[in-house]
PDB file of C-alpha atoms in Angstrom:
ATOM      1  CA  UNK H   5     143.545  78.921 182.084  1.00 80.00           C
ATOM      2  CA  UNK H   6     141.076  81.524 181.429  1.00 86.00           C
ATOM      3  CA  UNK H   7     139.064  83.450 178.701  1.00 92.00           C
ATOM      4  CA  UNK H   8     137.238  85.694 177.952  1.00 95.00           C
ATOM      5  CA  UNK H   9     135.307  86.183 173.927  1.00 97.00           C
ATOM      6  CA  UNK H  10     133.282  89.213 173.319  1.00 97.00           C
ATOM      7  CA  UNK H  11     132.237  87.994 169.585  1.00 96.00           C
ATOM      8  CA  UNK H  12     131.430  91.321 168.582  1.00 96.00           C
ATOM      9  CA  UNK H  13     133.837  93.621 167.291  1.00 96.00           C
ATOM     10  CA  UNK H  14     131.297  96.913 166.548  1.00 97.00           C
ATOM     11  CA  UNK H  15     128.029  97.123 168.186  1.00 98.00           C
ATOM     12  CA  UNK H  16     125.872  99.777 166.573  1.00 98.00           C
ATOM     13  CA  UNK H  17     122.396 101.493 168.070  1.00 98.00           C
ATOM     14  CA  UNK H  18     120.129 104.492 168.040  1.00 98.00           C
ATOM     15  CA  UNK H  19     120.390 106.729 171.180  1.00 97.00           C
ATOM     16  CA  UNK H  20     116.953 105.570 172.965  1.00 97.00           C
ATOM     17  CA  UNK H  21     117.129 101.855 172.014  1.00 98.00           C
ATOM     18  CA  UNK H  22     118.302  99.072 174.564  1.00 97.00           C
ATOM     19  CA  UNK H  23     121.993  97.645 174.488  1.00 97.00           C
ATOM     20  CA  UNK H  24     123.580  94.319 174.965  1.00 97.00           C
ATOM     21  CA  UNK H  25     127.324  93.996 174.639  1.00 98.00           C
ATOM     22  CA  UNK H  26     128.015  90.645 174.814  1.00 98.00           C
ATOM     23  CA  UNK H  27     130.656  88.434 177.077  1.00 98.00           C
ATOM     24  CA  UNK H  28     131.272  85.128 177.538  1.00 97.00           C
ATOM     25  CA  UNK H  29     134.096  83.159 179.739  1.00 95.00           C
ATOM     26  CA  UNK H  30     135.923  79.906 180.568  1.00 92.00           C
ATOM     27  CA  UNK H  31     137.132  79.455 184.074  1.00 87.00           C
ATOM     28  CA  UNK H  32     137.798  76.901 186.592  1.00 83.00           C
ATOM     29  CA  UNK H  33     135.721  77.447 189.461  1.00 82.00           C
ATOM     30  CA  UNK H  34     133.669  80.145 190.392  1.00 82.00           C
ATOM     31  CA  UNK H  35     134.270  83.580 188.565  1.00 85.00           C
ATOM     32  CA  UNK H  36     134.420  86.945 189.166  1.00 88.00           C
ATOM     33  CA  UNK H  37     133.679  88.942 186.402  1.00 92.00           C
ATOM     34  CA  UNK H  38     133.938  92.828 185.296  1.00 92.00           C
ATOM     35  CA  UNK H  39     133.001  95.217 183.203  1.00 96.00           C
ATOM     36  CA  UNK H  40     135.603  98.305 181.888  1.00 95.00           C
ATOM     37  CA  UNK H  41     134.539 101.105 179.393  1.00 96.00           C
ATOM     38  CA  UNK H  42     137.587 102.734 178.210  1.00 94.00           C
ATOM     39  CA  UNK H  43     137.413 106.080 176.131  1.00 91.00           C
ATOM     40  CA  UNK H  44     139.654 107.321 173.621  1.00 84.00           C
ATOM     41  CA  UNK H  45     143.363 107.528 175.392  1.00 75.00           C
ATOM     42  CA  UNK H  46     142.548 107.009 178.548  1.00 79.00           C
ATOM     43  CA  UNK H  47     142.767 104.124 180.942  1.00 83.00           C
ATOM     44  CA  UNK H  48     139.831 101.497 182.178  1.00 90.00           C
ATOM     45  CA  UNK H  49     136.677 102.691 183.842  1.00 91.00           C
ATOM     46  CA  UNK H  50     135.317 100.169 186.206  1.00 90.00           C
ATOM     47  CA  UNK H  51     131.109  99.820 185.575  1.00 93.00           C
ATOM     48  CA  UNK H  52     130.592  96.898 187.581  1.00 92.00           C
ATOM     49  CA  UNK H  53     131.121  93.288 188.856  1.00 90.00           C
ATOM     50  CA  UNK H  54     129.763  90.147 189.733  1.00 90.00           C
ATOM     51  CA  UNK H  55     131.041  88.213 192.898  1.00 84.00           C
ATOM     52  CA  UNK H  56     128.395  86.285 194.054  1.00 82.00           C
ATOM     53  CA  UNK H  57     124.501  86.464 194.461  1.00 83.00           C
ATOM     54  CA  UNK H  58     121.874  88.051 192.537  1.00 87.00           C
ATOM     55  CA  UNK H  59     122.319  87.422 188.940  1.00 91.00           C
ATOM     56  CA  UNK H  60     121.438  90.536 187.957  1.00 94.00           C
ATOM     57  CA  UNK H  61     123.955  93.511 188.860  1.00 94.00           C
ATOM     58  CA  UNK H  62     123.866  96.982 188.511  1.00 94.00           C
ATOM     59  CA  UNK H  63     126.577  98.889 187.771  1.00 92.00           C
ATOM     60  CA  UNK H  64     127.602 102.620 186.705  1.00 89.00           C
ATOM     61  CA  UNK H  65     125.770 105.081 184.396  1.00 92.00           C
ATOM     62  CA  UNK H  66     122.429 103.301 184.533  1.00 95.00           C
ATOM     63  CA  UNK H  67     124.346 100.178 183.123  1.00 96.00           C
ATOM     64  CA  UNK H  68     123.299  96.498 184.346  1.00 97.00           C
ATOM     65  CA  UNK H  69     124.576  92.645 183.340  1.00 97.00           C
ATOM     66  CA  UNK H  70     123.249  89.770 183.790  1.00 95.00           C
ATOM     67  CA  UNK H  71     125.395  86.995 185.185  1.00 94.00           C
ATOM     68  CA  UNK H  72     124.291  82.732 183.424  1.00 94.00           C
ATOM     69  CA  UNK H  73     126.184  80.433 184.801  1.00 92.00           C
ATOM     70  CA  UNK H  74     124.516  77.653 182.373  1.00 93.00           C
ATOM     71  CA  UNK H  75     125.466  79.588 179.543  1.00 95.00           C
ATOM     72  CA  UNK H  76     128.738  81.336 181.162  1.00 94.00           C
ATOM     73  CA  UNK H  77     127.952  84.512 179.460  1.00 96.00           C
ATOM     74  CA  UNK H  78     128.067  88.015 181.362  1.00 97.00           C
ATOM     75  CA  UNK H  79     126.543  90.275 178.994  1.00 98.00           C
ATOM     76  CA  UNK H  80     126.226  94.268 179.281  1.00 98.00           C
ATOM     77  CA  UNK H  81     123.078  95.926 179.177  1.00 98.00           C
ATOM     78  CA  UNK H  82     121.441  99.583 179.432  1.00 97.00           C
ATOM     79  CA  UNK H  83     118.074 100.003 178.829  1.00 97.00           C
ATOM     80  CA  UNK H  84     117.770 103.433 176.854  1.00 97.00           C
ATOM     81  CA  UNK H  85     121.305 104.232 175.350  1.00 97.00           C
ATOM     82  CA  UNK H  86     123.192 107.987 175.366  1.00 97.00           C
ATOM     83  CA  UNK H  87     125.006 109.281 172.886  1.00 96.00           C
ATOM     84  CA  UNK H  88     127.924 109.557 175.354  1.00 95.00           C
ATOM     85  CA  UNK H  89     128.104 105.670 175.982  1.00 96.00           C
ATOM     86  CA  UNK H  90     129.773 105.936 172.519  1.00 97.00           C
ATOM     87  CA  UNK H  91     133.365 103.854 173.997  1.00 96.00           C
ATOM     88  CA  UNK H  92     135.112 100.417 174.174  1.00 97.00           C
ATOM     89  CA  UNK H  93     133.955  98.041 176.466  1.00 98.00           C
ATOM     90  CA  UNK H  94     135.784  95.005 178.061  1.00 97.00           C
ATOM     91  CA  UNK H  95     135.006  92.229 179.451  1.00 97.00           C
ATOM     92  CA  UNK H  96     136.869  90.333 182.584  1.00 94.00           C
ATOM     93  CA  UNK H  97     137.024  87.617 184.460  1.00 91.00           C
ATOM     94  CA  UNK H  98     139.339  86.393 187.602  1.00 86.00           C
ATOM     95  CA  UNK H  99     139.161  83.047 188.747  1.00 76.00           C
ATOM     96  CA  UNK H 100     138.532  82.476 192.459  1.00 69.00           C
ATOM     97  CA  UNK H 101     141.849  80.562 193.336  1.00 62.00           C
ATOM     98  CA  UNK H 102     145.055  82.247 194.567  1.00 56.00           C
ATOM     99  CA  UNK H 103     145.664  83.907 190.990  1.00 54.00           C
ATOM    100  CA  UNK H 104     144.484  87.403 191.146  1.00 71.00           C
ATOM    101  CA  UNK H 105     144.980  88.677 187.910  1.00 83.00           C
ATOM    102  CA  UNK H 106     142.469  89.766 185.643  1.00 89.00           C
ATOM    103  CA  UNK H 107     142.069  88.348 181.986  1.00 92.00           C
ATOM    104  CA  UNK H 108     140.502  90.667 179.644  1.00 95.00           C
ATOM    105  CA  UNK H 109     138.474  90.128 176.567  1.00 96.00           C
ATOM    106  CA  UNK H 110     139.087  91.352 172.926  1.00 96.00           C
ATOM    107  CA  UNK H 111     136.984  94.253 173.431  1.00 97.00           C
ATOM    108  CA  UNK H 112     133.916  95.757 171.749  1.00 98.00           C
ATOM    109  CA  UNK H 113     133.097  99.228 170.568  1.00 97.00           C
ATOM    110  CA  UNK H 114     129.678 100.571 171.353  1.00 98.00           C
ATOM    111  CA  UNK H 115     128.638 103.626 168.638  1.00 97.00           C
ATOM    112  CA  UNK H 116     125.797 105.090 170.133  1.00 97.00           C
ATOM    113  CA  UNK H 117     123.698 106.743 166.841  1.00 96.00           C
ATOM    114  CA  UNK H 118     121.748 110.159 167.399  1.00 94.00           C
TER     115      UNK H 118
ATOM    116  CA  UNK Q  24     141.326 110.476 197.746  1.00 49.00           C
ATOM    117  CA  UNK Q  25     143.239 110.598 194.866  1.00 64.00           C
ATOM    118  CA  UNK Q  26     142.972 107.990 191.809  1.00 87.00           C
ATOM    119  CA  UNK Q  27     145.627 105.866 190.143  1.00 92.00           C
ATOM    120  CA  UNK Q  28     148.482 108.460 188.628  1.00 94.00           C
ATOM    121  CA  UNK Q  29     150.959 107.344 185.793  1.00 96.00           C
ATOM    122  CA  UNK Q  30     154.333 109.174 184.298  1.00 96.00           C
ATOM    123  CA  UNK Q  31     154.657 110.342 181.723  1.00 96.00           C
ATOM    124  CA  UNK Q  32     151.863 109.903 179.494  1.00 95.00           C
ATOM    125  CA  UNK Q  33     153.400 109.460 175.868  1.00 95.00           C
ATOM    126  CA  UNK Q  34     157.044 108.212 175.361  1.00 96.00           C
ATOM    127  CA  UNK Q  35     159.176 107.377 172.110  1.00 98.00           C
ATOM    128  CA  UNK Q  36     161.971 105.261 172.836  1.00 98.00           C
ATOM    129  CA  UNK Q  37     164.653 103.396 169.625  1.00 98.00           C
ATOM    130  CA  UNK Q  38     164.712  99.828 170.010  1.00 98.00           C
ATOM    131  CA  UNK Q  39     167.191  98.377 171.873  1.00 98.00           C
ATOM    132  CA  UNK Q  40     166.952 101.100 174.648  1.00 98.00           C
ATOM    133  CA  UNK Q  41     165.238 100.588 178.030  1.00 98.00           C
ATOM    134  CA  UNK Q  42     162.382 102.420 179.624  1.00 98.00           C
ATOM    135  CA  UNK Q  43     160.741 103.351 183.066  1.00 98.00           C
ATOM    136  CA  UNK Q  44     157.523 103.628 183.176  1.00 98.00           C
ATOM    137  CA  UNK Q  45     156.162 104.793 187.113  1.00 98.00           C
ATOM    138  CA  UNK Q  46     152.824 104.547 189.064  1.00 96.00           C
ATOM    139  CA  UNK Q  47     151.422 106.134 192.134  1.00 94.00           C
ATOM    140  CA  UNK Q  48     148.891 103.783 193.535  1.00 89.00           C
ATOM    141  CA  UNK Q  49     145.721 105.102 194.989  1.00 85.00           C
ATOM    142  CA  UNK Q  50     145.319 105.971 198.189  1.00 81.00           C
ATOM    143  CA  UNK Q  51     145.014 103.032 201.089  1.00 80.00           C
ATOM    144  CA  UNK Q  52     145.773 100.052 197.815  1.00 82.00           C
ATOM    145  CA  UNK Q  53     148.829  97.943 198.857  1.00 84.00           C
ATOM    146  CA  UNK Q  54     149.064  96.057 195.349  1.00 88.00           C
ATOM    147  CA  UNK Q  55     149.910  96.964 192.011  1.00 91.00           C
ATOM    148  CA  UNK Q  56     149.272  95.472 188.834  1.00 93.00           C
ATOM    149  CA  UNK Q  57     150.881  95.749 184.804  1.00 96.00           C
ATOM    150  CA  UNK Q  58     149.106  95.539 181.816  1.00 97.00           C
ATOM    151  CA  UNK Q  59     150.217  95.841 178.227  1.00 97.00           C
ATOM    152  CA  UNK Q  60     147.414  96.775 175.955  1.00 95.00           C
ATOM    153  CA  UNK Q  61     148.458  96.185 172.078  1.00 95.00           C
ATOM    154  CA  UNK Q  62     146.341  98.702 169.524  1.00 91.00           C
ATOM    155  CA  UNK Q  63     142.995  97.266 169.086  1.00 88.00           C
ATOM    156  CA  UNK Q  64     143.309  94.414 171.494  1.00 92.00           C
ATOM    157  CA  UNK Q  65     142.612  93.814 175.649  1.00 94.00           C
ATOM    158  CA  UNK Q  66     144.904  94.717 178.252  1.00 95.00           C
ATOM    159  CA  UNK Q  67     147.533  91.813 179.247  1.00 96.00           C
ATOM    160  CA  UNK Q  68     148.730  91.067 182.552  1.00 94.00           C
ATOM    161  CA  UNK Q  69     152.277  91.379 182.456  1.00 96.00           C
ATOM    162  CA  UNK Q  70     152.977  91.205 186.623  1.00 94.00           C
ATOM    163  CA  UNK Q  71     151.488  92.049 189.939  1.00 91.00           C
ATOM    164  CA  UNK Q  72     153.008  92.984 193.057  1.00 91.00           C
ATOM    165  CA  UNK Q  73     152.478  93.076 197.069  1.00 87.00           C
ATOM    166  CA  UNK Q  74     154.509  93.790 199.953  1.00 85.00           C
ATOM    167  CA  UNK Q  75     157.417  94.639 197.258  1.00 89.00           C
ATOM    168  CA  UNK Q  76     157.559  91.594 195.880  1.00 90.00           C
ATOM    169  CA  UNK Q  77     155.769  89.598 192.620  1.00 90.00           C
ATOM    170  CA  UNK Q  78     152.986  87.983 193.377  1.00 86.00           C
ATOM    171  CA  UNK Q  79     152.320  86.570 190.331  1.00 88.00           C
ATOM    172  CA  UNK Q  80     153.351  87.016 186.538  1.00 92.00           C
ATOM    173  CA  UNK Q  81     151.908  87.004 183.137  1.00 92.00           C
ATOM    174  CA  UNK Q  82     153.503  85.528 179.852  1.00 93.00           C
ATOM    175  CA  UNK Q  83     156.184  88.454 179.571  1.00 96.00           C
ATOM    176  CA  UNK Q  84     159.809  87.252 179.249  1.00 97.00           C
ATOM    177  CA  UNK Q  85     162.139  88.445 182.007  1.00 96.00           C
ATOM    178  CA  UNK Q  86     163.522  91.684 180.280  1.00 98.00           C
ATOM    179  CA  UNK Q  87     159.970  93.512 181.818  1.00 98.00           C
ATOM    180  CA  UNK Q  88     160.006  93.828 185.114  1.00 96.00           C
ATOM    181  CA  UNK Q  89     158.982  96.175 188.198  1.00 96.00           C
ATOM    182  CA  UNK Q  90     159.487  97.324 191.440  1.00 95.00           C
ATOM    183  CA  UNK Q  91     156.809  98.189 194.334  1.00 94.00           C
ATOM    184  CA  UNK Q  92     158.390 100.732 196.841  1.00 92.00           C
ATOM    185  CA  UNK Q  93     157.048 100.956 200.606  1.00 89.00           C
ATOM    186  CA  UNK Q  94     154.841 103.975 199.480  1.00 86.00           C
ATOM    187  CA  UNK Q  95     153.281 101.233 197.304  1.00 84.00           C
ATOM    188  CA  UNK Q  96     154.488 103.384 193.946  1.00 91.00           C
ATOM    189  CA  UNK Q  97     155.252 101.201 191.646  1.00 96.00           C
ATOM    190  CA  UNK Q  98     158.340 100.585 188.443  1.00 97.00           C
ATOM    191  CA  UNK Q  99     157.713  98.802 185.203  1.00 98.00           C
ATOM    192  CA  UNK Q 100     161.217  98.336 183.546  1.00 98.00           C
ATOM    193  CA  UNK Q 101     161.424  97.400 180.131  1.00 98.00           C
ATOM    194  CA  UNK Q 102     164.677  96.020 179.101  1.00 97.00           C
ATOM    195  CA  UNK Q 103     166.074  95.960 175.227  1.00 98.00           C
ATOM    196  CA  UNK Q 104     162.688  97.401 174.195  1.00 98.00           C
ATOM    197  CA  UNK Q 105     161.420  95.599 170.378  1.00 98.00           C
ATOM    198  CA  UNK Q 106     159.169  97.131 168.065  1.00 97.00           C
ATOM    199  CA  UNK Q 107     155.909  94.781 169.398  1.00 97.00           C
ATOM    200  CA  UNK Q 108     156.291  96.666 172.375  1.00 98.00           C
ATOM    201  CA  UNK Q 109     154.784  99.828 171.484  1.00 98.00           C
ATOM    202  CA  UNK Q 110     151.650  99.755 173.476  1.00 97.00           C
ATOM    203  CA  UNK Q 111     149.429 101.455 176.437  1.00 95.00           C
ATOM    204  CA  UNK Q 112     150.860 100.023 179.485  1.00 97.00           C
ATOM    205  CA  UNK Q 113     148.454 100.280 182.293  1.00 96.00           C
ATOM    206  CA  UNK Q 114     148.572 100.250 186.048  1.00 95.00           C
ATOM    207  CA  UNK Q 115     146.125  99.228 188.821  1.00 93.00           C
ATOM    208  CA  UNK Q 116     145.973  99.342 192.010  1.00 90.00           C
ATOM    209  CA  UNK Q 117     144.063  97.083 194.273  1.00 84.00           C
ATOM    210  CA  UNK Q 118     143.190  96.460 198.234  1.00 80.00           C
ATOM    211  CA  UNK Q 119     144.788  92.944 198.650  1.00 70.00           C
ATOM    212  CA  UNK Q 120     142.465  90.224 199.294  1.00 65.00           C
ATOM    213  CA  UNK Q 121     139.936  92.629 199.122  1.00 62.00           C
ATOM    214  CA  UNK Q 122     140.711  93.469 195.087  1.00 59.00           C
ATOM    215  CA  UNK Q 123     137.973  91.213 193.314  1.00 60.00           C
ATOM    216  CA  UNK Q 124     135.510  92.303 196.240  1.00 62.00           C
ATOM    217  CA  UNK Q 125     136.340  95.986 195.842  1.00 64.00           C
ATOM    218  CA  UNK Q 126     138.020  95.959 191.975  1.00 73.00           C
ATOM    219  CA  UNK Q 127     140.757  97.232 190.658  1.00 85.00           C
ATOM    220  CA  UNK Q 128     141.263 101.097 190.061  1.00 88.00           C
ATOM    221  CA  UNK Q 129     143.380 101.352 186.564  1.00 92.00           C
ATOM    222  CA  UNK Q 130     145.495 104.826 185.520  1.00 93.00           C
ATOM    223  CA  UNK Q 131     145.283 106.324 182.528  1.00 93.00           C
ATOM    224  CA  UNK Q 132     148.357 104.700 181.147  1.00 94.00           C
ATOM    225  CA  UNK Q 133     151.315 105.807 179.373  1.00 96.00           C
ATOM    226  CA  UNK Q 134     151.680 105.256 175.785  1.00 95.00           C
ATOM    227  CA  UNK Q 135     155.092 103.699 175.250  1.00 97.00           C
ATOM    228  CA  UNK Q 136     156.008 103.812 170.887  1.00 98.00           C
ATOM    229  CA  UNK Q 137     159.116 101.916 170.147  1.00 98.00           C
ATOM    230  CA  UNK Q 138     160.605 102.849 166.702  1.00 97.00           C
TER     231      UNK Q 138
END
């Protein structure tokens, strides 16, 4: 079966400075792997995925993640962070078999300080 | 083209009752997924469906189910609703074997309290 851990809860950081929300995952196979930002009572907002190739994708809003297989992490990442990326982020992952599904992480709330 | 649509947004039900929850997929998407997102935790996949039928099924006991119709709208039914079902339930529609390529377009849910 597969996982998904984003070990932070809260991530905190001045509008300006570079974020990195962080992901890892446990699947059999090869993965597919996405990125939601959900704000307050409202559904998921896709930012991006990874299917195959370059490791490093680009996504939505100026957002980016790099893909490590070695280290099966998937971790988010904007270089100068808004105000308005204040949200909840998730992490997912789909295995590449016949089950389509996708299984979410725990989530982690970005505060973006002014 | 329009995006994923759910009905209604909010809804109190008493325990014990049932409850229809309805999606409109977006247009040209063929398959519909559930999800059942607890307070403070990730969504869950409770089922998916294609060509009106499940095509696969979460860890939800049989008392939630759903319907796709030919329109590809879809029915979550939630049977003798319990407290630990108050949640955001959350549809998405997807192109099918071209949903991981092309993702997976959620609504905005409808928040379902059971008291």
């Amino acid at each position: 079966a597969q996982s998904v851990a984003q070990p932070e809860d809260q991530v905190n950081v001045a509008e300006g400075n570079p974020l990195t929300v962080k992901c890892t995952y446990s699947v059999s196979g090869n993965p597919y792997l996405f990125w939601y930002v959900q704000y307050p009572n409202r559904g998921l907002q896709f930012l991006l995925k990874y299917i195959t190739g370059d490791n490093l994708v680009k996504g939505s809003y100026g957002f980016e993640a790099e893909f490590n297989k070695s280290q099966t992490s998937f971790h988010l990442k904007k270089p100068s962070a808004l105000v308005s990326d204040s949200a909840l982020y998730f992490c997912a992952v789909s295995p590449s078999g016949s089950a389509r599904q996708l299984t979410f992480g725990s989530g982690t709330q970005l505060t973006v300080l002014p | 083209e329009t995006g994923v649509t759910q009905s209604p947004t909010h809804l109190i039900k008493t325990r014990g009752q049932q409850v229809t929850l309805r999606c409109s997929s977006q247009s040209g998407h063929n398959t519909v997924s559930w999800y059942q997102q607890a307070l403070g935790q990730g969504p869950q996949f409770i089922f998916q469906y294609y060509r009106e039928e499940e095509n696969g099924r979460g860890n939800f006991p049989p008392r939630f189910s759903g319907l796709q119709f030919p329109n590809y709208s879809s029915e979550l039914n939630v049977n003798a609703l319990e407290l630990d079902d108050s949640a955001l339930y959350l549809c998405a529609s997807s192109l099918a074997g071209l949903d991981r390529a092309y993702g997976y377009t959620f609504g905005s849910g409808t928040r379902l309290t059971v008291v």
